[in-house]
PDB file of C-alpha atoms and ligand atoms in Angstrom:
ATOM      1  CA  UNK A  29      -2.931  20.113 -14.911  1.00 67.00           C
ATOM      2  CA  UNK A  30      -4.751  17.212 -16.455  1.00 79.00           C
ATOM      3  CA  UNK A  31      -2.583  17.025 -19.436  1.00 88.00           C
ATOM      4  CA  UNK A  32      -0.034  15.411 -17.188  1.00 91.00           C
ATOM      5  CA  UNK A  33      -1.965  12.256 -17.897  1.00 94.00           C
ATOM      6  CA  UNK A  34      -2.182  12.654 -21.606  1.00 92.00           C
ATOM      7  CA  UNK A  35       0.351  10.426 -23.360  1.00 92.00           C
ATOM      8  CA  UNK A  36       0.867  12.844 -26.190  1.00 93.00           C
ATOM      9  CA  UNK A  37       1.604  15.723 -23.790  1.00 94.00           C
ATOM     10  CA  UNK A  38       3.851  13.583 -21.771  1.00 95.00           C
ATOM     11  CA  UNK A  39       5.853  12.351 -24.871  1.00 95.00           C
ATOM     12  CA  UNK A  40       6.210  15.947 -26.116  1.00 96.00           C
ATOM     13  CA  UNK A  41       7.296  17.133 -22.624  1.00 96.00           C
ATOM     14  CA  UNK A  42       9.896  14.392 -22.404  1.00 96.00           C
ATOM     15  CA  UNK A  43      11.091  14.834 -25.860  1.00 96.00           C
ATOM     16  CA  UNK A  44      11.535  18.608 -25.298  1.00 96.00           C
ATOM     17  CA  UNK A  45      13.916  17.612 -22.342  1.00 97.00           C
ATOM     18  CA  UNK A  46      15.720  14.967 -24.418  1.00 96.00           C
ATOM     19  CA  UNK A  47      14.442  12.277 -21.982  1.00 97.00           C
ATOM     20  CA  UNK A  48      13.994   8.609 -23.034  1.00 96.00           C
ATOM     21  CA  UNK A  49      12.642   5.941 -20.662  1.00 96.00           C
ATOM     22  CA  UNK A  50      15.044   3.644 -18.833  1.00 96.00           C
ATOM     23  CA  UNK A  51      13.897   0.091 -18.069  1.00 94.00           C
ATOM     24  CA  UNK A  52      16.406  -0.462 -15.541  1.00 95.00           C
ATOM     25  CA  UNK A  53      15.094   2.423 -13.473  1.00 97.00           C
ATOM     26  CA  UNK A  54      11.507   0.985 -13.698  1.00 95.00           C
ATOM     27  CA  UNK A  55      10.245   4.027 -15.561  1.00 97.00           C
ATOM     28  CA  UNK A  56       6.652   3.506 -16.312  1.00 97.00           C
ATOM     29  CA  UNK A  57       4.700   6.678 -15.867  1.00 97.00           C
ATOM     30  CA  UNK A  58       1.128   6.902 -14.876  1.00 96.00           C
ATOM     31  CA  UNK A  59      -1.309   8.123 -17.474  1.00 95.00           C
ATOM     32  CA  UNK A  60      -4.556   7.478 -15.628  1.00 95.00           C
ATOM     33  CA  UNK A  61      -5.738  10.384 -13.537  1.00 95.00           C
ATOM     34  CA  UNK A  62      -8.288   8.296 -11.599  1.00 96.00           C
ATOM     35  CA  UNK A  63      -5.403   5.988 -10.392  1.00 97.00           C
ATOM     36  CA  UNK A  64      -3.389   8.863  -9.285  1.00 97.00           C
ATOM     37  CA  UNK A  65      -6.342  10.457  -7.367  1.00 96.00           C
ATOM     38  CA  UNK A  66      -7.311   7.167  -5.714  1.00 97.00           C
ATOM     39  CA  UNK A  67      -3.682   6.941  -4.455  1.00 98.00           C
ATOM     40  CA  UNK A  68      -3.177  10.423  -3.350  1.00 97.00           C
ATOM     41  CA  UNK A  69      -6.546  10.608  -1.463  1.00 97.00           C
ATOM     42  CA  UNK A  70      -4.915   8.729   1.317  1.00 97.00           C
ATOM     43  CA  UNK A  71      -3.009  11.768   2.528  1.00 97.00           C
ATOM     44  CA  UNK A  72      -4.255  15.141   3.760  1.00 97.00           C
ATOM     45  CA  UNK A  73      -3.055  18.492   4.937  1.00 98.00           C
ATOM     46  CA  UNK A  74      -1.584  16.985   8.169  1.00 98.00           C
ATOM     47  CA  UNK A  75       0.736  14.651   6.247  1.00 98.00           C
ATOM     48  CA  UNK A  76       4.340  15.182   5.428  1.00 98.00           C
ATOM     49  CA  UNK A  77       4.847  12.873   2.391  1.00 98.00           C
ATOM     50  CA  UNK A  78       7.928  11.231   1.138  1.00 98.00           C
ATOM     51  CA  UNK A  79       7.462  10.352  -2.515  1.00 98.00           C
ATOM     52  CA  UNK A  80       9.982   7.996  -4.074  1.00 98.00           C
ATOM     53  CA  UNK A  81      10.597   8.400  -7.897  1.00 98.00           C
ATOM     54  CA  UNK A  82       8.328  11.342  -8.905  1.00 98.00           C
ATOM     55  CA  UNK A  83       8.982  10.680 -12.574  1.00 98.00           C
ATOM     56  CA  UNK A  84       7.429  13.532 -14.507  1.00 97.00           C
ATOM     57  CA  UNK A  85       5.267  14.413 -11.486  1.00 97.00           C
ATOM     58  CA  UNK A  86       1.969  12.596 -12.209  1.00 97.00           C
ATOM     59  CA  UNK A  87       1.568  11.661  -8.506  1.00 98.00           C
ATOM     60  CA  UNK A  88       3.625  14.552  -7.029  1.00 98.00           C
ATOM     61  CA  UNK A  89       1.136  17.303  -7.997  1.00 97.00           C
ATOM     62  CA  UNK A  90      -2.006  15.736  -6.453  1.00 97.00           C
ATOM     63  CA  UNK A  91       0.021  14.884  -3.401  1.00 98.00           C
ATOM     64  CA  UNK A  92       1.291  18.511  -3.197  1.00 98.00           C
ATOM     65  CA  UNK A  93      -2.419  19.654  -3.433  1.00 97.00           C
ATOM     66  CA  UNK A  94      -3.478  17.500  -0.528  1.00 98.00           C
ATOM     67  CA  UNK A  95      -0.474  17.248   1.833  1.00 98.00           C
ATOM     68  CA  UNK A  96       1.165  19.652   4.153  1.00 98.00           C
ATOM     69  CA  UNK A  97       4.573  18.944   2.529  1.00 98.00           C
ATOM     70  CA  UNK A  98       6.113  16.686  -0.066  1.00 98.00           C
ATOM     71  CA  UNK A  99       9.726  15.593  -0.407  1.00 98.00           C
ATOM     72  CA  UNK A 100      10.252  13.819  -3.684  1.00 98.00           C
ATOM     73  CA  UNK A 101      13.365  11.792  -4.227  1.00 98.00           C
ATOM     74  CA  UNK A 102      14.325  11.028  -7.825  1.00 98.00           C
ATOM     75  CA  UNK A 103      17.358   9.004  -8.930  1.00 98.00           C
ATOM     76  CA  UNK A 104      17.363  10.124 -12.615  1.00 98.00           C
ATOM     77  CA  UNK A 105      18.933  13.546 -12.929  1.00 98.00           C
ATOM     78  CA  UNK A 106      17.349  13.931 -16.330  1.00 97.00           C
ATOM     79  CA  UNK A 107      13.951  14.307 -14.761  1.00 98.00           C
ATOM     80  CA  UNK A 108      14.842  17.264 -12.618  1.00 98.00           C
ATOM     81  CA  UNK A 109      14.400  19.879 -15.346  1.00 98.00           C
ATOM     82  CA  UNK A 110      10.995  18.143 -16.381  1.00 98.00           C
ATOM     83  CA  UNK A 111       9.815  18.327 -12.683  1.00 98.00           C
ATOM     84  CA  UNK A 112      10.974  21.946 -12.631  1.00 97.00           C
ATOM     85  CA  UNK A 113       8.364  22.566 -15.278  1.00 96.00           C
ATOM     86  CA  UNK A 114       5.543  20.315 -14.097  1.00 97.00           C
ATOM     87  CA  UNK A 115       5.708  21.222 -10.433  1.00 97.00           C
ATOM     88  CA  UNK A 116       6.075  24.924 -11.121  1.00 95.00           C
ATOM     89  CA  UNK A 117       3.974  26.676  -8.377  1.00 94.00           C
ATOM     90  CA  UNK A 118       3.942  23.787  -5.995  1.00 96.00           C
ATOM     91  CA  UNK A 119       5.455  25.637  -3.015  1.00 96.00           C
ATOM     92  CA  UNK A 120       5.255  22.741  -0.573  1.00 98.00           C
ATOM     93  CA  UNK A 121       7.321  20.292  -2.722  1.00 98.00           C
ATOM     94  CA  UNK A 122      11.096  19.870  -2.571  1.00 98.00           C
ATOM     95  CA  UNK A 123      12.653  17.675  -5.196  1.00 98.00           C
ATOM     96  CA  UNK A 124      15.964  15.926  -4.470  1.00 98.00           C
ATOM     97  CA  UNK A 125      18.264  13.833  -6.540  1.00 98.00           C
ATOM     98  CA  UNK A 126      19.140  10.650  -4.713  1.00 98.00           C
ATOM     99  CA  UNK A 127      18.804   6.886  -4.475  1.00 98.00           C
ATOM    100  CA  UNK A 128      15.837   6.153  -2.288  1.00 97.00           C
ATOM    101  CA  UNK A 129      17.388   2.836  -1.085  1.00 97.00           C
ATOM    102  CA  UNK A 130      20.215   4.710   0.471  1.00 97.00           C
ATOM    103  CA  UNK A 131      18.040   7.255   2.514  1.00 98.00           C
ATOM    104  CA  UNK A 132      18.156   7.457   6.193  1.00 98.00           C
ATOM    105  CA  UNK A 133      14.339   7.516   6.512  1.00 98.00           C
ATOM    106  CA  UNK A 134      14.168   8.177  10.162  1.00 97.00           C
ATOM    107  CA  UNK A 135      16.496  11.232   9.866  1.00 98.00           C
ATOM    108  CA  UNK A 136      14.610  12.447   6.934  1.00 98.00           C
ATOM    109  CA  UNK A 137      11.271  12.321   8.721  1.00 98.00           C
ATOM    110  CA  UNK A 138      12.641  14.066  11.628  1.00 98.00           C
ATOM    111  CA  UNK A 139      14.280  16.791   9.600  1.00 98.00           C
ATOM    112  CA  UNK A 140      11.471  17.343   7.100  1.00 98.00           C
ATOM    113  CA  UNK A 141       8.255  16.411   8.774  1.00 98.00           C
ATOM    114  CA  UNK A 142       8.264  17.781  12.273  1.00 96.00           C
ATOM    115  CA  UNK A 143       4.673  18.522  13.297  1.00 97.00           C
ATOM    116  CA  UNK A 144       3.354  16.515  10.453  1.00 98.00           C
ATOM    117  CA  UNK A 145       2.191  12.883  10.079  1.00 98.00           C
ATOM    118  CA  UNK A 146       4.999  11.260   8.120  1.00 98.00           C
ATOM    119  CA  UNK A 147       3.683   9.233   5.096  1.00 98.00           C
ATOM    120  CA  UNK A 148       5.369   7.373   2.331  1.00 98.00           C
ATOM    121  CA  UNK A 149       3.573   7.431  -0.979  1.00 98.00           C
ATOM    122  CA  UNK A 150       4.944   6.234  -4.258  1.00 98.00           C
ATOM    123  CA  UNK A 151       4.496   4.409  -7.602  1.00 98.00           C
ATOM    124  CA  UNK A 152       7.518   2.327  -6.701  1.00 97.00           C
ATOM    125  CA  UNK A 153      10.086   1.183  -9.418  1.00 95.00           C
ATOM    126  CA  UNK A 154       9.716  -2.564  -9.367  1.00 90.00           C
ATOM    127  CA  UNK A 155      13.470  -3.109  -8.633  1.00 92.00           C
ATOM    128  CA  UNK A 156      13.527  -1.050  -5.407  1.00 96.00           C
ATOM    129  CA  UNK A 157      10.278  -2.374  -3.818  1.00 96.00           C
ATOM    130  CA  UNK A 158      12.065  -4.820  -1.590  1.00 97.00           C
ATOM    131  CA  UNK A 159      14.765  -2.422  -0.124  1.00 97.00           C
ATOM    132  CA  UNK A 160      12.492   0.495   0.111  1.00 98.00           C
ATOM    133  CA  UNK A 161       9.894  -1.525   2.059  1.00 98.00           C
ATOM    134  CA  UNK A 162      12.480  -3.234   4.215  1.00 98.00           C
ATOM    135  CA  UNK A 163      13.951   0.203   5.095  1.00 98.00           C
ATOM    136  CA  UNK A 164      10.529   1.651   5.834  1.00 98.00           C
ATOM    137  CA  UNK A 165       9.563  -1.229   8.174  1.00 98.00           C
ATOM    138  CA  UNK A 166      13.015  -1.004   9.888  1.00 97.00           C
ATOM    139  CA  UNK A 167      12.648   2.789  10.292  1.00 97.00           C
ATOM    140  CA  UNK A 168       9.080   2.550  11.463  1.00 96.00           C
ATOM    141  CA  UNK A 169       8.769   6.327  11.152  1.00 97.00           C
ATOM    142  CA  UNK A 170       5.813   6.412   8.661  1.00 98.00           C
ATOM    143  CA  UNK A 171       2.285   6.398  10.078  1.00 98.00           C
ATOM    144  CA  UNK A 172       0.981   5.387   6.593  1.00 98.00           C
ATOM    145  CA  UNK A 173       2.508   3.779   3.500  1.00 98.00           C
ATOM    146  CA  UNK A 174       0.640   3.770   0.274  1.00 98.00           C
ATOM    147  CA  UNK A 175       2.520   2.297  -2.653  1.00 98.00           C
ATOM    148  CA  UNK A 176       1.937   0.958  -6.025  1.00 98.00           C
ATOM    149  CA  UNK A 177       3.792  -2.267  -6.749  1.00 98.00           C
ATOM    150  CA  UNK A 178       3.532  -5.268  -9.105  1.00 97.00           C
ATOM    151  CA  UNK A 179       0.277  -7.080  -8.388  1.00 97.00           C
ATOM    152  CA  UNK A 180       2.063 -10.294  -7.377  1.00 97.00           C
ATOM    153  CA  UNK A 181       4.421  -8.297  -5.067  1.00 97.00           C
ATOM    154  CA  UNK A 182       1.431  -6.757  -3.414  1.00 98.00           C
ATOM    155  CA  UNK A 183      -0.134 -10.184  -2.626  1.00 97.00           C
ATOM    156  CA  UNK A 184       3.290 -11.428  -1.315  1.00 97.00           C
ATOM    157  CA  UNK A 185       3.677  -8.475   0.972  1.00 97.00           C
ATOM    158  CA  UNK A 186       0.372  -9.225   2.661  1.00 97.00           C
ATOM    159  CA  UNK A 187       0.824 -12.947   3.114  1.00 96.00           C
ATOM    160  CA  UNK A 188       0.695 -14.477   6.528  1.00 95.00           C
ATOM    161  CA  UNK A 189       2.466 -17.522   8.109  1.00 95.00           C
ATOM    162  CA  UNK A 190       1.553 -20.784   6.541  1.00 93.00           C
ATOM    163  CA  UNK A 191       1.798 -19.339   2.996  1.00 95.00           C
ATOM    164  CA  UNK A 192       4.830 -20.275   1.062  1.00 92.00           C
ATOM    165  CA  UNK A 193       5.213 -16.618   0.186  1.00 95.00           C
ATOM    166  CA  UNK A 194       5.600 -15.533   3.776  1.00 97.00           C
ATOM    167  CA  UNK A 195       9.135 -14.214   4.091  1.00 96.00           C
ATOM    168  CA  UNK A 196      11.457 -11.437   5.032  1.00 97.00           C
ATOM    169  CA  UNK A 197       9.583  -8.363   3.902  1.00 98.00           C
ATOM    170  CA  UNK A 198       6.051  -9.350   4.954  1.00 98.00           C
ATOM    171  CA  UNK A 199       7.433 -10.427   8.414  1.00 98.00           C
ATOM    172  CA  UNK A 200       9.314  -7.065   8.784  1.00 98.00           C
ATOM    173  CA  UNK A 201       6.180  -5.127   7.758  1.00 98.00           C
ATOM    174  CA  UNK A 202       3.820  -7.199   9.976  1.00 98.00           C
ATOM    175  CA  UNK A 203       6.053  -6.274  13.067  1.00 98.00           C
ATOM    176  CA  UNK A 204       4.715  -2.795  12.830  1.00 97.00           C
ATOM    177  CA  UNK A 205       2.080  -2.451  10.191  1.00 98.00           C
ATOM    178  CA  UNK A 206      -1.239  -3.851   9.104  1.00 98.00           C
ATOM    179  CA  UNK A 207      -1.689  -3.746   5.269  1.00 98.00           C
ATOM    180  CA  UNK A 208      -4.483  -4.256   2.621  1.00 98.00           C
ATOM    181  CA  UNK A 209      -4.714  -4.011  -1.106  1.00 98.00           C
ATOM    182  CA  UNK A 210      -6.640  -0.912  -2.129  1.00 98.00           C
ATOM    183  CA  UNK A 211      -7.195  -1.595  -5.761  1.00 98.00           C
ATOM    184  CA  UNK A 212      -5.486  -3.167  -8.913  1.00 98.00           C
ATOM    185  CA  UNK A 213      -4.185  -1.191 -11.822  1.00 98.00           C
ATOM    186  CA  UNK A 214      -3.973  -2.562 -15.407  1.00 97.00           C
ATOM    187  CA  UNK A 215      -0.783  -2.225 -17.440  1.00 97.00           C
ATOM    188  CA  UNK A 216      -2.536   0.145 -19.907  1.00 95.00           C
ATOM    189  CA  UNK A 217      -2.495   2.775 -17.181  1.00 96.00           C
ATOM    190  CA  UNK A 218       1.235   3.446 -17.712  1.00 96.00           C
ATOM    191  CA  UNK A 219       3.530   4.870 -20.402  1.00 95.00           C
ATOM    192  CA  UNK A 220       5.281   2.765 -21.502  1.00 96.00           C
ATOM    193  CA  UNK A 221       2.995  -0.129 -20.495  1.00 96.00           C
ATOM    194  CA  UNK A 222       4.811  -2.686 -18.430  1.00 95.00           C
ATOM    195  CA  UNK A 223       4.417  -6.473 -18.867  1.00 94.00           C
ATOM    196  CA  UNK A 224       2.706  -6.960 -15.559  1.00 95.00           C
ATOM    197  CA  UNK A 225      -0.358  -5.432 -13.693  1.00 97.00           C
ATOM    198  CA  UNK A 226       0.015  -3.512 -10.521  1.00 98.00           C
ATOM    199  CA  UNK A 227      -1.808  -2.947  -7.258  1.00 98.00           C
ATOM    200  CA  UNK A 228      -1.834  -0.127  -4.687  1.00 98.00           C
ATOM    201  CA  UNK A 229      -1.325  -1.336  -1.134  1.00 98.00           C
ATOM    202  CA  UNK A 230      -1.811   0.736   2.138  1.00 98.00           C
ATOM    203  CA  UNK A 231       0.020   0.023   5.413  1.00 98.00           C
ATOM    204  CA  UNK A 232      -1.170   1.649   8.658  1.00 98.00           C
ATOM    205  CA  UNK A 233       1.311   1.647  11.523  1.00 98.00           C
ATOM    206  CA  UNK A 234      -0.125  -0.444  14.451  1.00 98.00           C
ATOM    207  CA  UNK A 235      -1.088   1.504  17.659  1.00 96.00           C
ATOM    208  CA  UNK A 236       0.670  -1.415  19.504  1.00 96.00           C
ATOM    209  CA  UNK A 237       3.543  -2.682  17.406  1.00 96.00           C
ATOM    210  CA  UNK A 238       4.311  -6.430  17.636  1.00 97.00           C
ATOM    211  CA  UNK A 239       7.905  -5.524  17.895  1.00 97.00           C
ATOM    212  CA  UNK A 240       9.302  -2.648  19.862  1.00 94.00           C
ATOM    213  CA  UNK A 241      11.999  -0.239  18.814  1.00 93.00           C
ATOM    214  CA  UNK A 242      14.775  -1.806  20.872  1.00 96.00           C
ATOM    215  CA  UNK A 243      13.852  -5.302  19.787  1.00 97.00           C
ATOM    216  CA  UNK A 244      13.771  -4.685  16.020  1.00 98.00           C
ATOM    217  CA  UNK A 245      17.394  -5.472  15.163  1.00 97.00           C
ATOM    218  CA  UNK A 246      17.209  -8.878  16.879  1.00 98.00           C
ATOM    219  CA  UNK A 247      13.759  -9.621  15.363  1.00 98.00           C
ATOM    220  CA  UNK A 248      15.153  -8.848  11.932  1.00 98.00           C
ATOM    221  CA  UNK A 249      18.249 -10.899  12.490  1.00 98.00           C
ATOM    222  CA  UNK A 250      16.075 -13.978  13.448  1.00 98.00           C
ATOM    223  CA  UNK A 251      13.728 -13.403  10.467  1.00 98.00           C
ATOM    224  CA  UNK A 252      16.615 -13.123   7.952  1.00 97.00           C
ATOM    225  CA  UNK A 253      18.115 -16.341   9.552  1.00 97.00           C
ATOM    226  CA  UNK A 254      14.911 -18.286   9.285  1.00 96.00           C
ATOM    227  CA  UNK A 255      14.365 -17.391   5.581  1.00 96.00           C
ATOM    228  CA  UNK A 256      17.931 -17.520   4.455  1.00 94.00           C
ATOM    229  CA  UNK A 257      17.495 -21.147   3.477  1.00 87.00           C
ATOM    230  CA  UNK A 258      13.958 -21.778   3.266  1.00 85.00           C
ATOM    231  CA  UNK A 259      14.105 -25.502   2.871  1.00 87.00           C
ATOM    232  CA  UNK A 260      15.965 -26.018   6.051  1.00 91.00           C
ATOM    233  CA  UNK A 261      14.340 -26.727   9.338  1.00 94.00           C
ATOM    234  CA  UNK A 262      14.399 -23.724  11.732  1.00 95.00           C
ATOM    235  CA  UNK A 263      16.907 -25.611  13.889  1.00 96.00           C
ATOM    236  CA  UNK A 264      19.310 -25.824  10.904  1.00 96.00           C
ATOM    237  CA  UNK A 265      18.554 -22.453   9.507  1.00 96.00           C
ATOM    238  CA  UNK A 266      19.310 -20.606  12.887  1.00 96.00           C
ATOM    239  CA  UNK A 267      22.502 -22.675  13.409  1.00 96.00           C
ATOM    240  CA  UNK A 268      23.691 -21.630   9.925  1.00 95.00           C
ATOM    241  CA  UNK A 269      23.335 -17.978  10.975  1.00 96.00           C
ATOM    242  CA  UNK A 270      25.120 -18.578  14.273  1.00 96.00           C
ATOM    243  CA  UNK A 271      22.093 -18.543  16.463  1.00 96.00           C
ATOM    244  CA  UNK A 272      21.884 -21.489  18.989  1.00 96.00           C
ATOM    245  CA  UNK A 273      18.972 -23.758  18.105  1.00 95.00           C
ATOM    246  CA  UNK A 274      18.560 -24.602  21.790  1.00 96.00           C
ATOM    247  CA  UNK A 275      16.597 -21.328  22.063  1.00 97.00           C
ATOM    248  CA  UNK A 276      13.741 -22.994  20.168  1.00 97.00           C
ATOM    249  CA  UNK A 277      13.126 -25.599  22.977  1.00 96.00           C
ATOM    250  CA  UNK A 278      13.463 -22.910  25.564  1.00 96.00           C
ATOM    251  CA  UNK A 279      10.501 -20.851  23.969  1.00 97.00           C
ATOM    252  CA  UNK A 280       8.518 -23.931  23.031  1.00 97.00           C
ATOM    253  CA  UNK A 281       8.898 -23.854  19.189  1.00 97.00           C
ATOM    254  CA  UNK A 282       9.159 -27.076  17.360  1.00 96.00           C
ATOM    255  CA  UNK A 283      12.754 -27.081  15.848  1.00 96.00           C
ATOM    256  CA  UNK A 284      11.520 -29.235  12.852  1.00 96.00           C
ATOM    257  CA  UNK A 285       9.293 -26.391  11.631  1.00 95.00           C
ATOM    258  CA  UNK A 286      10.285 -24.171   8.671  1.00 94.00           C
ATOM    259  CA  UNK A 287      10.330 -20.347   8.991  1.00 94.00           C
ATOM    260  CA  UNK A 288       7.232 -19.965   6.822  1.00 94.00           C
ATOM    261  CA  UNK A 289       5.164 -21.422   9.745  1.00 95.00           C
ATOM    262  CA  UNK A 290       6.255 -18.890  12.284  1.00 97.00           C
ATOM    263  CA  UNK A 291       4.243 -15.866  13.453  1.00 97.00           C
ATOM    264  CA  UNK A 292       5.898 -12.497  14.124  1.00 97.00           C
ATOM    265  CA  UNK A 293       5.385 -13.297  17.827  1.00 97.00           C
ATOM    266  CA  UNK A 294       7.308 -16.590  17.440  1.00 97.00           C
ATOM    267  CA  UNK A 295      10.346 -14.760  15.735  1.00 98.00           C
ATOM    268  CA  UNK A 296      10.179 -12.154  18.649  1.00 98.00           C
ATOM    269  CA  UNK A 297      10.235 -14.980  21.201  1.00 98.00           C
ATOM    270  CA  UNK A 298      13.449 -16.192  19.701  1.00 98.00           C
ATOM    271  CA  UNK A 299      14.903 -12.682  19.195  1.00 98.00           C
ATOM    272  CA  UNK A 300      14.337 -11.955  22.928  1.00 97.00           C
ATOM    273  CA  UNK A 301      16.661 -14.799  23.860  1.00 96.00           C
ATOM    274  CA  UNK A 302      19.628 -13.561  21.796  1.00 93.00           C
TER     275      UNK A 302
HETATM  276  N1  SAM B 245       5.757   8.623  -9.938  1.00 64.42           N
HETATM  277  C1  SAM B 245       5.908   8.536 -11.305  1.00 64.42           C
HETATM  278  C2  SAM B 245       4.504   8.075 -11.784  1.00 64.42           C
HETATM  279  O1  SAM B 245       3.808   7.546 -11.061  1.00 64.42           O
HETATM  280  O2  SAM B 245       4.241   8.282 -13.098  1.00 64.42           O
HETATM  281  C3  SAM B 245       6.923   7.655 -11.899  1.00 64.42           C
HETATM  282  C4  SAM B 245       6.892   6.223 -11.292  1.00 64.42           C
HETATM  283  S1  SAM B 245       8.128   5.152 -12.161  1.00 64.42           S
HETATM  284  C5  SAM B 245       7.310   3.588 -11.812  1.00 64.42           C
HETATM  285  C6  SAM B 245       9.518   5.086 -11.031  1.00 64.42           C
HETATM  286  C7  SAM B 245      10.343   6.318 -10.809  1.00 64.42           C
HETATM  287  O3  SAM B 245      11.262   5.932  -9.809  1.00 64.42           O
HETATM  288  C8  SAM B 245      11.099   6.727 -11.966  1.00 64.42           C
HETATM  289  O4  SAM B 245      10.988   8.110 -12.157  1.00 64.42           O
HETATM  290  C9  SAM B 245      12.538   6.364 -11.743  1.00 64.42           C
HETATM  291  O5  SAM B 245      13.484   7.256 -12.365  1.00 64.42           O
HETATM  292  C10 SAM B 245      12.586   6.481 -10.242  1.00 64.42           C
HETATM  293  N2  SAM B 245      13.491   5.648  -9.517  1.00 64.42           N
HETATM  294  C11 SAM B 245      14.091   4.432  -9.980  1.00 64.42           C
HETATM  295  N3  SAM B 245      14.948   3.978  -9.000  1.00 64.42           N
HETATM  296  C12 SAM B 245      15.039   4.960  -7.994  1.00 64.42           C
HETATM  297  C13 SAM B 245      15.690   4.999  -6.823  1.00 64.42           C
HETATM  298  N4  SAM B 245      16.551   3.994  -6.388  1.00 64.42           N
HETATM  299  N5  SAM B 245      15.483   6.149  -5.972  1.00 64.42           N
HETATM  300  C14 SAM B 245      14.700   7.065  -6.459  1.00 64.42           C
HETATM  301  N6  SAM B 245      13.942   7.022  -7.498  1.00 64.42           N
HETATM  302  C15 SAM B 245      14.140   6.028  -8.346  1.00 64.42           C
END
């Protein structure tokens, strides 16, 4: 169904369904088949894929052709009849109306992807990148995450300590995943074209996660406290969040440092004393 990537076909399809693009829902649909293929090729028949924001189904169809099963969650009810048409014949896809930021990801993976390798794959709407990736890091249920995000956001997600962009989302992801940028995507690959370029990033779950299941809530609490007021020293930032700064001395971390200098292992040392 290569016409799925032809702007004229998409415009006629959407017009027929009375659909107009919503900026607030980050609706920029892919019109470049090669970008879609290079994203979808990271899943195979063993995978159970959660797709967030299927739009008119540009990525959903190639995912369905490769994966064992696809669950696609779309927030815009106006797209359901469009997807009914473009996904006709895709027996292994179920489309659901919903807000992806509110999903219980672990429950979804258990209920939908038993016996499959759970993967998250999406061209993410820009405004939900942070909550979706925080939820995914927290849930830890996806073996692989392949998402398209704004290019600057992709670079930020992969920063390491010492970089001023090191913050909550990269620190939560680094607790369980290792990531890399797969390729960048120019704005002309979308309808309508956005004002920024994009990049596709892939995260693989670590065989030995830095932070274990039971420790994750305390780890997240420390990370959030450390970055809540970035200009403050660690000592003041932890105090402001009700965490005793004495812990820093106990675990051998300089209290005058700022959160952006700390490794995931450092946050974990503090978390283990809570
Ligand atoms: N996957 C399609 C593509 O690549 O052409 C569309 C991607 S478009 C960037 C983002 C999609 O996410 C839109 O269909 C939009 O309606 C949907 N969306 C926006 N916010 C959402 C949310 N909170 N939960 C689920 N879907 C959402």
